[in-house]
Amino acid sequence: MINSAAKLSKLFFPVLFALILCGCQKSESSALPASPFSDAAWEYTAEDVMAYEGSEPSTYDSVYGGICYTYPKTYQERQGTIKYMFDDKERLMCVAWTCAADEEQELFDFYDRIEQSVNSQTGETGSSSHAGRVWYKDDGNIILSLMITSDLKALQYAYLHPDVSSPPKE
């Protein structure tokens, strides 16, 4: 009986250690920032976002069924707006940063710089749409888009929660 208990404990402790290690690794990775332009993590609540940003947000309905909170935000020395989009269960689903410019070439150059940065950080080249300047990772969790019209010249850089990430449909 003692021999089988010793064998069981020899098996139990390594398995327990592995489970604890896996749990720790998961919490570490989930605590990573959701995007490079915010330290917010996917576990952030609306209250966490408001405390992190430190100012009163503008709000509107999120495309995920909840509320979108927006704040002025500088990223790579450009003034823009950061958006935190929540679903109907109050889970953070998307963190996006947008900026506008008067000159098209200025946005094209900035778009190219961000795309190169994402490519080097992720080790991927992503995919580009031929319907416009849209770049996305194959797993769909990073989307970079450039919209140029006669009235609007804007760039959006978005990170999507894994629950809503999927490759764009062609």
PDB file of C-alpha atoms in Angstrom:
ATOM      1  CA  MET A   1       0.000   0.000   0.000  1.00  0.00           C
ATOM      2  CA  ILE A   2       2.818   2.408   0.871  1.00  0.00           C
ATOM      3  CA  ASN A   3       4.626   1.495  -2.346  1.00  0.00           C
ATOM      4  CA  SER A   4       1.581   2.338  -4.502  1.00  0.00           C
ATOM      5  CA  ALA A   5       1.082   5.604  -2.575  1.00  0.00           C
ATOM      6  CA  ALA A   6       4.702   6.537  -3.264  1.00  0.00           C
ATOM      7  CA  LYS A   7       4.254   5.728  -6.959  1.00  0.00           C
ATOM      8  CA  LEU A   8       1.047   7.774  -7.049  1.00  0.00           C
ATOM      9  CA  SER A   9       2.726  10.769  -5.408  1.00  0.00           C
ATOM     10  CA  LYS A  10       5.644  10.532  -7.864  1.00  0.00           C
ATOM     11  CA  LEU A  11       3.129  10.722 -10.698  1.00  0.00           C
ATOM     12  CA  PHE A  12       0.812  13.246  -9.051  1.00  0.00           C
ATOM     13  CA  PHE A  13       3.355  15.976  -8.253  1.00  0.00           C
ATOM     14  CA  PRO A  14       4.804  16.265 -11.790  1.00  0.00           C
ATOM     15  CA  VAL A  15       1.281  16.356 -13.232  1.00  0.00           C
ATOM     16  CA  LEU A  16       0.225  18.985 -10.651  1.00  0.00           C
ATOM     17  CA  PHE A  17       3.345  21.028 -11.422  1.00  0.00           C
ATOM     18  CA  ALA A  18       2.629  20.862 -15.164  1.00  0.00           C
ATOM     19  CA  LEU A  19      -0.965  22.015 -14.619  1.00  0.00           C
ATOM     20  CA  ILE A  20       0.177  24.908 -12.446  1.00  0.00           C
ATOM     21  CA  LEU A  21       2.818  25.842 -15.004  1.00  0.00           C
ATOM     22  CA  CYS A  22       0.249  25.796 -17.821  1.00  0.00           C
ATOM     23  CA  GLY A  23      -2.111  27.916 -15.753  1.00  0.00           C
ATOM     24  CA  CYS A  24       0.637  30.424 -15.030  1.00  0.00           C
ATOM     25  CA  GLN A  25       1.643  30.646 -18.654  1.00  0.00           C
ATOM     26  CA  LYS A  26      -1.951  31.259 -19.675  1.00  0.00           C
ATOM     27  CA  SER A  27      -2.422  34.088 -17.193  1.00  0.00           C
ATOM     28  CA  GLU A  28       0.880  35.650 -18.260  1.00  0.00           C
ATOM     29  CA  SER A  29      -0.075  35.604 -21.938  1.00  0.00           C
ATOM     30  CA  SER A  30      -3.590  36.847 -21.256  1.00  0.00           C
ATOM     31  CA  ALA A  31      -2.098  39.737 -19.284  1.00  0.00           C
ATOM     32  CA  LEU A  32      -0.152  40.893 -22.334  1.00  0.00           C
ATOM     33  CA  PRO A  33      -1.348  44.138 -23.914  1.00  0.00           C
ATOM     34  CA  ALA A  34      -4.079  43.782 -26.510  1.00  0.00           C
ATOM     35  CA  SER A  35      -2.260  46.163 -28.870  1.00  0.00           C
ATOM     36  CA  PRO A  36       0.949  48.174 -29.230  1.00  0.00           C
ATOM     37  CA  PHE A  37      -0.881  51.484 -28.722  1.00  0.00           C
ATOM     38  CA  SER A  38      -2.481  50.609 -25.365  1.00  0.00           C
ATOM     39  CA  ASP A  39      -1.416  48.621 -22.316  1.00  0.00           C
ATOM     40  CA  ALA A  40      -5.004  47.378 -21.903  1.00  0.00           C
ATOM     41  CA  ALA A  41      -5.402  43.593 -21.721  1.00  0.00           C
ATOM     42  CA  TRP A  42      -8.338  41.598 -23.097  1.00  0.00           C
ATOM     43  CA  GLU A  43      -9.544  41.062 -19.519  1.00  0.00           C
ATOM     44  CA  TYR A  44     -10.056  44.827 -19.012  1.00  0.00           C
ATOM     45  CA  THR A  45     -13.532  45.967 -18.098  1.00  0.00           C
ATOM     46  CA  ALA A  46     -14.954  49.336 -19.123  1.00  0.00           C
ATOM     47  CA  GLU A  47     -13.992  50.610 -15.651  1.00  0.00           C
ATOM     48  CA  ASP A  48     -10.417  49.381 -16.177  1.00  0.00           C
ATOM     49  CA  VAL A  49     -10.240  51.192 -19.521  1.00  0.00           C
ATOM     50  CA  MET A  50     -11.552  54.426 -17.992  1.00  0.00           C
ATOM     51  CA  ALA A  51      -9.039  54.182 -15.127  1.00  0.00           C
ATOM     52  CA  TYR A  52      -6.213  53.431 -17.587  1.00  0.00           C
ATOM     53  CA  GLU A  53      -7.054  56.271 -19.979  1.00  0.00           C
ATOM     54  CA  GLY A  54      -7.760  58.673 -17.120  1.00  0.00           C
ATOM     55  CA  SER A  55     -10.275  60.910 -18.835  1.00  0.00           C
ATOM     56  CA  GLU A  56     -13.940  61.010 -19.724  1.00  0.00           C
ATOM     57  CA  PRO A  57     -14.616  59.006 -22.915  1.00  0.00           C
ATOM     58  CA  SER A  58     -16.893  59.673 -25.823  1.00  0.00           C
ATOM     59  CA  THR A  59     -19.155  56.679 -26.401  1.00  0.00           C
ATOM     60  CA  TYR A  60     -21.321  55.120 -29.071  1.00  0.00           C
ATOM     61  CA  ASP A  61     -22.730  51.673 -29.812  1.00  0.00           C
ATOM     62  CA  SER A  62     -20.068  49.071 -30.537  1.00  0.00           C
ATOM     63  CA  VAL A  63     -20.347  46.803 -33.571  1.00  0.00           C
ATOM     64  CA  TYR A  64     -20.066  43.927 -31.049  1.00  0.00           C
ATOM     65  CA  GLY A  65     -23.350  44.794 -29.309  1.00  0.00           C
ATOM     66  CA  GLY A  66     -21.931  46.730 -26.361  1.00  0.00           C
ATOM     67  CA  ILE A  67     -20.447  50.195 -25.978  1.00  0.00           C
ATOM     68  CA  CYS A  68     -17.406  51.709 -27.703  1.00  0.00           C
ATOM     69  CA  TYR A  69     -15.312  54.097 -25.591  1.00  0.00           C
ATOM     70  CA  THR A  70     -13.092  56.560 -27.468  1.00  0.00           C
ATOM     71  CA  TYR A  71     -10.262  58.791 -26.280  1.00  0.00           C
ATOM     72  CA  PRO A  72      -7.738  61.073 -27.949  1.00  0.00           C
ATOM     73  CA  LYS A  73      -4.465  59.130 -28.225  1.00  0.00           C
ATOM     74  CA  THR A  74      -1.040  59.818 -29.691  1.00  0.00           C
ATOM     75  CA  TYR A  75       0.670  56.867 -31.350  1.00  0.00           C
ATOM     76  CA  GLN A  76       4.053  57.086 -33.079  1.00  0.00           C
ATOM     77  CA  GLU A  77       3.968  60.875 -32.691  1.00  0.00           C
ATOM     78  CA  ARG A  78       0.616  61.172 -34.509  1.00  0.00           C
ATOM     79  CA  GLN A  79      -2.539  62.433 -32.860  1.00  0.00           C
ATOM     80  CA  GLY A  80      -5.489  60.103 -33.305  1.00  0.00           C
ATOM     81  CA  THR A  81      -8.296  58.353 -31.458  1.00  0.00           C
ATOM     82  CA  ILE A  82      -8.250  55.048 -29.625  1.00  0.00           C
ATOM     83  CA  LYS A  83     -11.407  52.934 -29.505  1.00  0.00           C
ATOM     84  CA  TYR A  84     -12.198  50.202 -26.983  1.00  0.00           C
ATOM     85  CA  MET A  85     -15.123  48.131 -28.265  1.00  0.00           C
ATOM     86  CA  PHE A  86     -17.070  45.868 -25.924  1.00  0.00           C
ATOM     87  CA  ASP A  87     -19.595  43.151 -26.658  1.00  0.00           C
ATOM     88  CA  ASP A  88     -23.033  42.719 -25.070  1.00  0.00           C
ATOM     89  CA  LYS A  89     -21.407  40.737 -22.215  1.00  0.00           C
ATOM     90  CA  GLU A  90     -19.108  43.704 -21.489  1.00  0.00           C
ATOM     91  CA  ARG A  91     -15.992  41.877 -22.765  1.00  0.00           C
ATOM     92  CA  LEU A  92     -13.331  43.857 -24.628  1.00  0.00           C
ATOM     93  CA  MET A  93     -13.421  42.647 -28.250  1.00  0.00           C
ATOM     94  CA  CYS A  94     -11.390  45.218 -30.168  1.00  0.00           C
ATOM     95  CA  VAL A  95      -8.807  47.918 -29.531  1.00  0.00           C
ATOM     96  CA  ALA A  96      -8.331  50.194 -32.528  1.00  0.00           C
ATOM     97  CA  TRP A  97      -6.431  53.385 -33.183  1.00  0.00           C
ATOM     98  CA  THR A  98      -7.381  55.766 -35.982  1.00  0.00           C
ATOM     99  CA  CYS A  99      -5.931  58.942 -37.409  1.00  0.00           C
ATOM    100  CA  ALA A 100      -6.734  61.287 -40.253  1.00  0.00           C
ATOM    101  CA  ALA A 101      -4.562  63.440 -42.487  1.00  0.00           C
ATOM    102  CA  ASP A 102      -4.972  66.123 -45.107  1.00  0.00           C
ATOM    103  CA  GLU A 103      -2.461  64.570 -47.500  1.00  0.00           C
ATOM    104  CA  GLU A 104      -2.922  61.086 -48.997  1.00  0.00           C
ATOM    105  CA  GLN A 105       0.800  60.410 -49.304  1.00  0.00           C
ATOM    106  CA  GLU A 106       1.305  61.113 -45.614  1.00  0.00           C
ATOM    107  CA  LEU A 107      -1.155  58.322 -44.731  1.00  0.00           C
ATOM    108  CA  PHE A 108       0.255  55.932 -47.363  1.00  0.00           C
ATOM    109  CA  ASP A 109       3.733  56.409 -45.870  1.00  0.00           C
ATOM    110  CA  PHE A 110       2.451  55.923 -42.312  1.00  0.00           C
ATOM    111  CA  TYR A 111       0.486  52.832 -43.394  1.00  0.00           C
ATOM    112  CA  ASP A 112       3.635  51.335 -44.954  1.00  0.00           C
ATOM    113  CA  ARG A 113       5.644  52.052 -41.795  1.00  0.00           C
ATOM    114  CA  ILE A 114       3.061  50.334 -39.559  1.00  0.00           C
ATOM    115  CA  GLU A 115       2.774  47.363 -41.936  1.00  0.00           C
ATOM    116  CA  GLN A 116       6.558  46.869 -41.890  1.00  0.00           C
ATOM    117  CA  SER A 117       6.548  47.094 -38.082  1.00  0.00           C
ATOM    118  CA  VAL A 118       3.769  44.501 -37.735  1.00  0.00           C
ATOM    119  CA  ASN A 119       5.510  42.209 -40.220  1.00  0.00           C
ATOM    120  CA  SER A 120       8.750  42.328 -38.244  1.00  0.00           C
ATOM    121  CA  GLN A 121       6.989  41.885 -34.862  1.00  0.00           C
ATOM    122  CA  THR A 122       4.850  38.946 -35.948  1.00  0.00           C
ATOM    123  CA  GLY A 123       7.290  37.332 -38.362  1.00  0.00           C
ATOM    124  CA  GLU A 124       4.508  37.256 -40.955  1.00  0.00           C
ATOM    125  CA  THR A 125       3.789  39.215 -44.051  1.00  0.00           C
ATOM    126  CA  GLY A 126       0.024  39.063 -43.626  1.00  0.00           C
ATOM    127  CA  SER A 127      -2.229  39.508 -46.603  1.00  0.00           C
ATOM    128  CA  SER A 128      -3.251  42.559 -48.555  1.00  0.00           C
ATOM    129  CA  SER A 129      -6.560  43.095 -50.238  1.00  0.00           C
ATOM    130  CA  HIS A 130      -6.531  44.322 -53.797  1.00  0.00           C
ATOM    131  CA  ALA A 131      -9.801  46.164 -53.182  1.00  0.00           C
ATOM    132  CA  GLY A 132      -7.899  48.889 -51.317  1.00  0.00           C
ATOM    133  CA  ARG A 133      -5.153  49.299 -48.782  1.00  0.00           C
ATOM    134  CA  VAL A 134      -6.145  46.663 -46.263  1.00  0.00           C
ATOM    135  CA  TRP A 135      -3.615  44.439 -44.535  1.00  0.00           C
ATOM    136  CA  TYR A 136      -4.492  41.625 -42.158  1.00  0.00           C
ATOM    137  CA  LYS A 137      -2.774  38.719 -40.484  1.00  0.00           C
ATOM    138  CA  ASP A 138      -3.903  35.354 -41.783  1.00  0.00           C
ATOM    139  CA  ASP A 139      -5.555  34.542 -38.450  1.00  0.00           C
ATOM    140  CA  GLY A 140      -7.486  37.816 -38.640  1.00  0.00           C
ATOM    141  CA  ASN A 141      -6.503  39.344 -35.318  1.00  0.00           C
ATOM    142  CA  ILE A 142      -4.679  42.406 -36.714  1.00  0.00           C
ATOM    143  CA  ILE A 143      -6.220  44.570 -39.402  1.00  0.00           C
ATOM    144  CA  LEU A 144      -4.669  47.692 -40.873  1.00  0.00           C
ATOM    145  CA  SER A 145      -6.822  49.696 -43.246  1.00  0.00           C
ATOM    146  CA  LEU A 146      -6.482  52.914 -45.174  1.00  0.00           C
ATOM    147  CA  MET A 147      -9.524  54.792 -46.443  1.00  0.00           C
ATOM    148  CA  ILE A 148      -9.020  57.547 -48.983  1.00  0.00           C
ATOM    149  CA  THR A 149     -12.004  59.417 -50.419  1.00  0.00           C
ATOM    150  CA  SER A 150     -12.510  62.996 -51.523  1.00  0.00           C
ATOM    151  CA  ASP A 151     -13.904  63.795 -48.052  1.00  0.00           C
ATOM    152  CA  LEU A 152     -11.967  61.427 -45.795  1.00  0.00           C
ATOM    153  CA  LYS A 153      -8.378  60.329 -45.507  1.00  0.00           C
ATOM    154  CA  ALA A 154      -8.028  57.995 -42.521  1.00  0.00           C
ATOM    155  CA  LEU A 155      -6.041  55.038 -41.267  1.00  0.00           C
ATOM    156  CA  GLN A 156      -7.252  52.446 -38.748  1.00  0.00           C
ATOM    157  CA  TYR A 157      -5.030  49.938 -36.941  1.00  0.00           C
ATOM    158  CA  ALA A 158      -7.111  47.339 -35.071  1.00  0.00           C
ATOM    159  CA  TYR A 159      -6.423  44.386 -32.797  1.00  0.00           C
ATOM    160  CA  LEU A 160      -9.283  41.916 -32.382  1.00  0.00           C
ATOM    161  CA  HIS A 161      -9.962  39.601 -29.459  1.00  0.00           C
ATOM    162  CA  PRO A 162      -9.367  35.929 -30.368  1.00  0.00           C
ATOM    163  CA  ASP A 163     -13.107  35.242 -29.946  1.00  0.00           C
ATOM    164  CA  VAL A 164     -13.920  37.529 -32.891  1.00  0.00           C
ATOM    165  CA  SER A 165     -10.787  37.011 -34.990  1.00  0.00           C
ATOM    166  CA  SER A 166     -11.096  35.158 -38.221  1.00  0.00           C
ATOM    167  CA  PRO A 167      -9.575  35.565 -41.631  1.00  0.00           C
ATOM    168  CA  PRO A 168     -11.454  38.090 -43.754  1.00  0.00           C
ATOM    169  CA  LYS A 169     -13.628  36.572 -46.449  1.00  0.00           C
ATOM    170  CA  GLU A 170     -12.448  37.247 -49.984  1.00  0.00           C
TER     171      GLU A 170
END
